[in-house]
Short mmCIF file of C-alpha atoms in Angstrom, two decimals:
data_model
loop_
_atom_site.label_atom_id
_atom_site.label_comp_id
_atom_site.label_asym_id
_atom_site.label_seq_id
_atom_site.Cartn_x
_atom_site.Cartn_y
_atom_site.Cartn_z
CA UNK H 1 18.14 -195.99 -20.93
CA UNK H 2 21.01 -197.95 -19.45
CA UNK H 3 20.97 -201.45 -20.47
CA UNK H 4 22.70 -204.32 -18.40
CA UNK H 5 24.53 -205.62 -21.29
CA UNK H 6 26.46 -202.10 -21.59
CA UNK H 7 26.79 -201.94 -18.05
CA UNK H 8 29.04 -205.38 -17.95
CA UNK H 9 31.44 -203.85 -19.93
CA UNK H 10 32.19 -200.60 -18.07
CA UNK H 11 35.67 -200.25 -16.70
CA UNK H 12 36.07 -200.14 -12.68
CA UNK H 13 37.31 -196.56 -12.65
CA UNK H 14 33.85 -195.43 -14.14
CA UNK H 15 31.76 -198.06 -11.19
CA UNK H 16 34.30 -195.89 -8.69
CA UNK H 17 33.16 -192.41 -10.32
CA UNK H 18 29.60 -193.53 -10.16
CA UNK H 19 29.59 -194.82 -6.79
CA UNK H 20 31.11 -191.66 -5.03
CA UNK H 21 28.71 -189.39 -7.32
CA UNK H 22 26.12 -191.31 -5.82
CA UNK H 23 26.84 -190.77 -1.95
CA UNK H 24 27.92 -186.94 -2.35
CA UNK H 25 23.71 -186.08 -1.95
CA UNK H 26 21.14 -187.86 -1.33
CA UNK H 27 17.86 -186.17 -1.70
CA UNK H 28 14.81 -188.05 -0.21
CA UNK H 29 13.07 -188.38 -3.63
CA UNK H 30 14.34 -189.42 -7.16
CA UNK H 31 11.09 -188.47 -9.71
CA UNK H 32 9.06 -188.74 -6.73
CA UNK H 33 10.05 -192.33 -5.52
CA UNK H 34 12.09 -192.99 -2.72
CA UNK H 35 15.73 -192.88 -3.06
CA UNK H 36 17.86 -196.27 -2.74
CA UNK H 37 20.85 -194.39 -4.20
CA UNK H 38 23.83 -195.94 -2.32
CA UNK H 39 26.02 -198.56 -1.44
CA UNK H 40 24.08 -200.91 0.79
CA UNK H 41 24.70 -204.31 3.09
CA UNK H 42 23.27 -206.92 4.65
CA UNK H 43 24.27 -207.61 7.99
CA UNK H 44 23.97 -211.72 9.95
CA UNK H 45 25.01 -215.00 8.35
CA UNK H 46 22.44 -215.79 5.62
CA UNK H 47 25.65 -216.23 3.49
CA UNK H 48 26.35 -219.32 5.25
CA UNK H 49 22.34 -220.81 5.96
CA UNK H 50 19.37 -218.83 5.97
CA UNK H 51 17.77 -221.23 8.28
CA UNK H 52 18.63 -220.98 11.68
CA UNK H 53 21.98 -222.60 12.69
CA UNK H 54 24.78 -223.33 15.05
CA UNK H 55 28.24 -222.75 15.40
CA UNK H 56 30.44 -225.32 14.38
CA UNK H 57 33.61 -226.86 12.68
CA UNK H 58 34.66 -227.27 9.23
CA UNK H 59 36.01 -230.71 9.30
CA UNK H 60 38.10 -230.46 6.25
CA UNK H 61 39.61 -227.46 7.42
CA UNK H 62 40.45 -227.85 11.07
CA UNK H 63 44.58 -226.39 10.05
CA UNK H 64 42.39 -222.97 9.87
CA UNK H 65 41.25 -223.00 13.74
CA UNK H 66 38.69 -220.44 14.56
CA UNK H 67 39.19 -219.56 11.07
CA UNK H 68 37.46 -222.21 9.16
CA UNK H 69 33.97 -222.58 11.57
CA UNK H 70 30.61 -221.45 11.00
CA UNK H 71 28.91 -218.62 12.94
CA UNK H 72 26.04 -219.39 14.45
CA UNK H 73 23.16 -217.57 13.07
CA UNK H 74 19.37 -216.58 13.77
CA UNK H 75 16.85 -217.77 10.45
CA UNK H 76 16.02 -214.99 8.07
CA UNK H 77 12.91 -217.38 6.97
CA UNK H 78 9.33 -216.27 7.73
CA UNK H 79 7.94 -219.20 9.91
CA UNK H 80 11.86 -221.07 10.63
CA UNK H 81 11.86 -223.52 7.81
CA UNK H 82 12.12 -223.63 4.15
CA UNK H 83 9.21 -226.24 2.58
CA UNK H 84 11.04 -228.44 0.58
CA UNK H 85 9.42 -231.24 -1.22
CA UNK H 86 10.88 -234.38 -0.35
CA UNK H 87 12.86 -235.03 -3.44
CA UNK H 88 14.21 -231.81 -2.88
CA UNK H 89 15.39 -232.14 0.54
CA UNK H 90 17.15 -235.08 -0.25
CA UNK H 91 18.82 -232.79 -3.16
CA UNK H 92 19.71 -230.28 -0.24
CA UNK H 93 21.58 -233.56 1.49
CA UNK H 94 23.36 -234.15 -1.14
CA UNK H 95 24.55 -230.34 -1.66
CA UNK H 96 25.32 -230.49 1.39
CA UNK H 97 27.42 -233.31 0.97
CA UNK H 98 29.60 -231.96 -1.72
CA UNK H 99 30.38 -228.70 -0.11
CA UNK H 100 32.46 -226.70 -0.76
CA UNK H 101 33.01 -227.87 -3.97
CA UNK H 102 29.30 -227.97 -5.49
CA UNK H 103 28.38 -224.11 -3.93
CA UNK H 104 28.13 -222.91 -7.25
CA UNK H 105 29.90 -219.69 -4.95
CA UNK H 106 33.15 -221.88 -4.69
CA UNK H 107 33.17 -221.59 -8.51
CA UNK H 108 32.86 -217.90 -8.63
CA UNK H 109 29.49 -218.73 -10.55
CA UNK H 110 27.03 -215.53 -10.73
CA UNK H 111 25.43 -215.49 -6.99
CA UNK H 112 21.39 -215.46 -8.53
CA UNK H 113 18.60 -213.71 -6.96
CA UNK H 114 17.94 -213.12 -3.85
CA UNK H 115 21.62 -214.31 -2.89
CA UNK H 116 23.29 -211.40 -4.50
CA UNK H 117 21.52 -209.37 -1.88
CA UNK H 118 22.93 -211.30 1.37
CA UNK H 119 26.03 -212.40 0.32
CA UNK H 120 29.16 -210.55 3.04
CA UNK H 121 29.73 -207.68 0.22
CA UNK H 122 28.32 -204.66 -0.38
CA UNK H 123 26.50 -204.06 -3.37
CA UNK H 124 25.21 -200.52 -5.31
CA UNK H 125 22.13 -199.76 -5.97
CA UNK H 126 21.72 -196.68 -8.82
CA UNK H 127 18.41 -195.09 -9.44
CA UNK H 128 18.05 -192.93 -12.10
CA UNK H 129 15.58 -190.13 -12.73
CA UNK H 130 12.33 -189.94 -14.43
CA UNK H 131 10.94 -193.55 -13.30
CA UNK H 132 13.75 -195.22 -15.80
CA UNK H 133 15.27 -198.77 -14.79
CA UNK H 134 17.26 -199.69 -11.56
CA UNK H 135 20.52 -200.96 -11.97
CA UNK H 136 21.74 -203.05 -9.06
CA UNK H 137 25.98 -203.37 -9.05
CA UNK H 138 27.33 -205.99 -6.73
CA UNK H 139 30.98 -206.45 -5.47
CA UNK H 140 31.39 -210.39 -5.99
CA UNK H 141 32.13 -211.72 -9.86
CA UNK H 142 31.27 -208.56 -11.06
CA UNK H 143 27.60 -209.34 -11.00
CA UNK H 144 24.64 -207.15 -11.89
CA UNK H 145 21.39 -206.83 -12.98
CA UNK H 146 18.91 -203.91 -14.01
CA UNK H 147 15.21 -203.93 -12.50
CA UNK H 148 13.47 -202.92 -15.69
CA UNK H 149 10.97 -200.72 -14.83
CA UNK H 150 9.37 -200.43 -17.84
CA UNK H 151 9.11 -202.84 -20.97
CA UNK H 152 8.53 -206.24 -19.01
CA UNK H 153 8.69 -209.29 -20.59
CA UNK H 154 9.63 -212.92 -20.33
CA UNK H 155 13.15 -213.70 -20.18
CA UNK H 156 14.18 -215.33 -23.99
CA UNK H 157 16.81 -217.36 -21.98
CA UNK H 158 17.14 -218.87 -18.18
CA UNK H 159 20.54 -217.35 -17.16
CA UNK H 160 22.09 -217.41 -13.06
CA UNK H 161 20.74 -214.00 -12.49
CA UNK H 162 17.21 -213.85 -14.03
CA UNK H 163 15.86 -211.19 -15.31
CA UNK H 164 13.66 -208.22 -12.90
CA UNK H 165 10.62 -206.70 -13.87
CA UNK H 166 10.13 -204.17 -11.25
CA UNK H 167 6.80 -201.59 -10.27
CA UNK H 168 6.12 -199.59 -7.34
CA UNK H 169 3.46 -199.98 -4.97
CA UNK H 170 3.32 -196.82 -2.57
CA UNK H 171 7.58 -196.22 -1.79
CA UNK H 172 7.96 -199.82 -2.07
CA UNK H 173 10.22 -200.85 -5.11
CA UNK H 174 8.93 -204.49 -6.19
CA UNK H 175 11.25 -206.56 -8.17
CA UNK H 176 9.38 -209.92 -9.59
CA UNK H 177 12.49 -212.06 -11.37
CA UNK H 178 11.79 -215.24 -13.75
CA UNK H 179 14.22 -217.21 -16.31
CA UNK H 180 16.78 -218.81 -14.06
CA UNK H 181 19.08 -221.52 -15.24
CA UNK H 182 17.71 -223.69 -11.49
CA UNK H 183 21.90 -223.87 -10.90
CA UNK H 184 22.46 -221.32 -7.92
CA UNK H 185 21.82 -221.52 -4.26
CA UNK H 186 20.30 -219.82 -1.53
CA UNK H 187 23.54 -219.65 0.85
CA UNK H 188 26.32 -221.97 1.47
CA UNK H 189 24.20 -224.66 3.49
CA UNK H 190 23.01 -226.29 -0.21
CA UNK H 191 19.43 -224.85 -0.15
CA UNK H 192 18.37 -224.49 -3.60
CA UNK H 193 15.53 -224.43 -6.36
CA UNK H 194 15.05 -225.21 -10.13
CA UNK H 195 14.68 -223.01 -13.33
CA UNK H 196 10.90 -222.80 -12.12
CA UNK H 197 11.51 -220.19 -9.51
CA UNK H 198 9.93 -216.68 -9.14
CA UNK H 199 11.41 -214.20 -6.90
CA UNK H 200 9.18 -211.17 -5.88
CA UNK H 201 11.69 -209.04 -3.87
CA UNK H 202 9.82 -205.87 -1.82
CA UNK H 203 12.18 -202.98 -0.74
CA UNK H 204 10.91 -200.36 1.28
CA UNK H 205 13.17 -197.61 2.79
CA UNK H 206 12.54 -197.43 6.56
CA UNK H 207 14.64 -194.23 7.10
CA UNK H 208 17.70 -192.79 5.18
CA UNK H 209 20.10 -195.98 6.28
CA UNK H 210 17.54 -198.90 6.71
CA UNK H 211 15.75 -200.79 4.05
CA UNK H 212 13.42 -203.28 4.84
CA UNK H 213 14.28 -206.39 2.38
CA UNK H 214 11.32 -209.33 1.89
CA UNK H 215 11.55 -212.00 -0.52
CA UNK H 216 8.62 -214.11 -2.12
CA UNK H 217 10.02 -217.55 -3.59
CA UNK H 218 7.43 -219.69 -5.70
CA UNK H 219 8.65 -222.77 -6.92
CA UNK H 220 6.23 -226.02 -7.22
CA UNK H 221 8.63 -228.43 -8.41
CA UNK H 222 10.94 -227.91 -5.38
CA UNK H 223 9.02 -226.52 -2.22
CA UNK H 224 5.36 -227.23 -1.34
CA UNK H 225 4.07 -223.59 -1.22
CA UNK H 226 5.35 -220.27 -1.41
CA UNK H 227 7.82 -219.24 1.21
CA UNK H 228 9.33 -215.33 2.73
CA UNK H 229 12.92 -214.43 3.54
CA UNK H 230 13.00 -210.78 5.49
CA UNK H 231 16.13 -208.96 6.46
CA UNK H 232 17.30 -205.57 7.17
CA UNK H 233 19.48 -203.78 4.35
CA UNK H 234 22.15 -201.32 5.74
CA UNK H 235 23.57 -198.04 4.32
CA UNK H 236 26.93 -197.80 4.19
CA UNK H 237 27.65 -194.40 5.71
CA UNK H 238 31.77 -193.93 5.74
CA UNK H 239 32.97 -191.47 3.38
CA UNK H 240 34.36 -192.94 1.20
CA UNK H 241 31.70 -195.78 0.63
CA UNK H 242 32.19 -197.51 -2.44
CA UNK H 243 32.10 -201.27 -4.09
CA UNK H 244 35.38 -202.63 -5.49
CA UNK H 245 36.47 -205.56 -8.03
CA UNK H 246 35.95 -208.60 -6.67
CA UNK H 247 36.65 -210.34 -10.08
CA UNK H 248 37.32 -213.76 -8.64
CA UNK H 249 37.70 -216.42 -11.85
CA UNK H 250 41.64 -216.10 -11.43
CA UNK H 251 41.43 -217.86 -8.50
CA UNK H 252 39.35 -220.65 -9.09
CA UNK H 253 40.95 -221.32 -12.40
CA UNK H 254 43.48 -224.44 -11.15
CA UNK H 255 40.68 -225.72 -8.92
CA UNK H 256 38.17 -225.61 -12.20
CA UNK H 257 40.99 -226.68 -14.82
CA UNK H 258 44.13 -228.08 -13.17
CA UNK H 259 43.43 -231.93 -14.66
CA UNK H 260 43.45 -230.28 -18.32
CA UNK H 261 46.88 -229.18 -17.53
CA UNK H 262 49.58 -230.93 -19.78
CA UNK H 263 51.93 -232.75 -17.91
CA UNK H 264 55.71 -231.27 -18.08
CA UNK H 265 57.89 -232.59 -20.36
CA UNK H 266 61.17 -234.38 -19.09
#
């Protein structure tokens, strides 16, 4: 059984292998499940809000043009709004505030669950036969996780991505993840939670290309009932489909640690 501790420490060339192993056939049924073998992506701009929102400027970067605005974008939450609690919407203000800095993204921080799922790169889902675990592979800081499919538990520790205890009911995979560290976000516009979060993800394969991606958040001590995110999940069809290194600490190292530098000597 592949564990996601191993898995963080495989090189790239073998994430390359397994990825274009992966698309060369895809048989409808792994064990008798549905297949979600493949290299899949959202498409829209949850990345940026997954509330509704509108186009506009980013003030502190008007030198970029066109280049440093927001794209408009339809809301990917069931009902339009997210419930906050009114301590917690006043966090969101304040997230808001300190962007881009305080997106924990900015920092090349682990993305958390569901954001790995919606964030502009693609990400690899590989599914195993005989009903063992689901490892998940996504492009940005080298994140994964494995949907354990057996042997659930409690997370020991709260960590950014959580840890998935996942069952199916009918052809739909259900991933329920517990144990975050409350220090991600939802997107770019600030929305957040705290380490009290559940996430009950559904995924159910429409047709060969399509997966049909719901979310379940529960978290009392920052909205004031449970709340649904739904979205399409594309295939990616090309080829030569595959995720690459995005391994992006190098290049938020002199934002993170440029006042520790020692000042040259005359």
């Amino acid at each position: 059984m592949l564990k996601q501790w191993t898995y963080a420490w495989l090189p790239a060339t073998l994430v390359v292998a397994m990825a274009a192993q992966a698309q060369e056939s895809l048989p409808e049924r792994v064990a008798g499940e549905p297949n979600f073998n493949g290299i899949w992506q959202a498409m829209g701009t949850a990345y940026w809000n997954i509330e509704a929102h509108s186009a506009e400027p980013l003030a502190d970067f008007w030198q970029l043009g066109a280049l440093g605005a927001i794209p408009a974008g339809q809301s990917v939450v069931v009902g339009g709004t997210i419930p906050y609690l009114a301590e917690a919407l006043e966090k969101r203000a304040g997230n808001r505030a300190g962007w881009p800095r305080s997106d924990p993204e900015t920092n090349c921080y682990l993305p958390g669950i569901p954001r790995a799922n919606y964030m502009p790169y693609p990400f690899h889902i590989v599914q195993g036969g005989g009903g063992g675990d689901i490892l998940f592979v996504y492009e940005y800081a080298s994140a994964n996780r494995m949907v354990h499919m057996s042997d659930h538990m409690e997370p020991p520790v709260d960590t950014w991505m959580g840890r998935s205890n996942g069952h199916w009911e009918g052809d739909t995979l259900v991933a329920v993840t517990t144990g975050f560290n409350g220090k991600t976000w939802f997107d770019r516009a600030g929305n957040h939670h705290s380490p009290a979060m559940q996430v009950t993800e559904r995924f159910t394969l429409v047709s060969e290309n399509h997966i049909q991606y719901e979310v379940t958040i529960e978290d009392p001590n920052t909205f004031s009932r449970p709340w649904q995110i739904a979205m399409p999940l594309y295939r990616r069809i090309e080829p030569n489909a595959q995720i690459l290194e995005y391994k992006c600490v190098p290049f938020v190292e002199e934002m993170l640690y440029k006042d520790l530098e020692l000042p040259e000597s005359e």
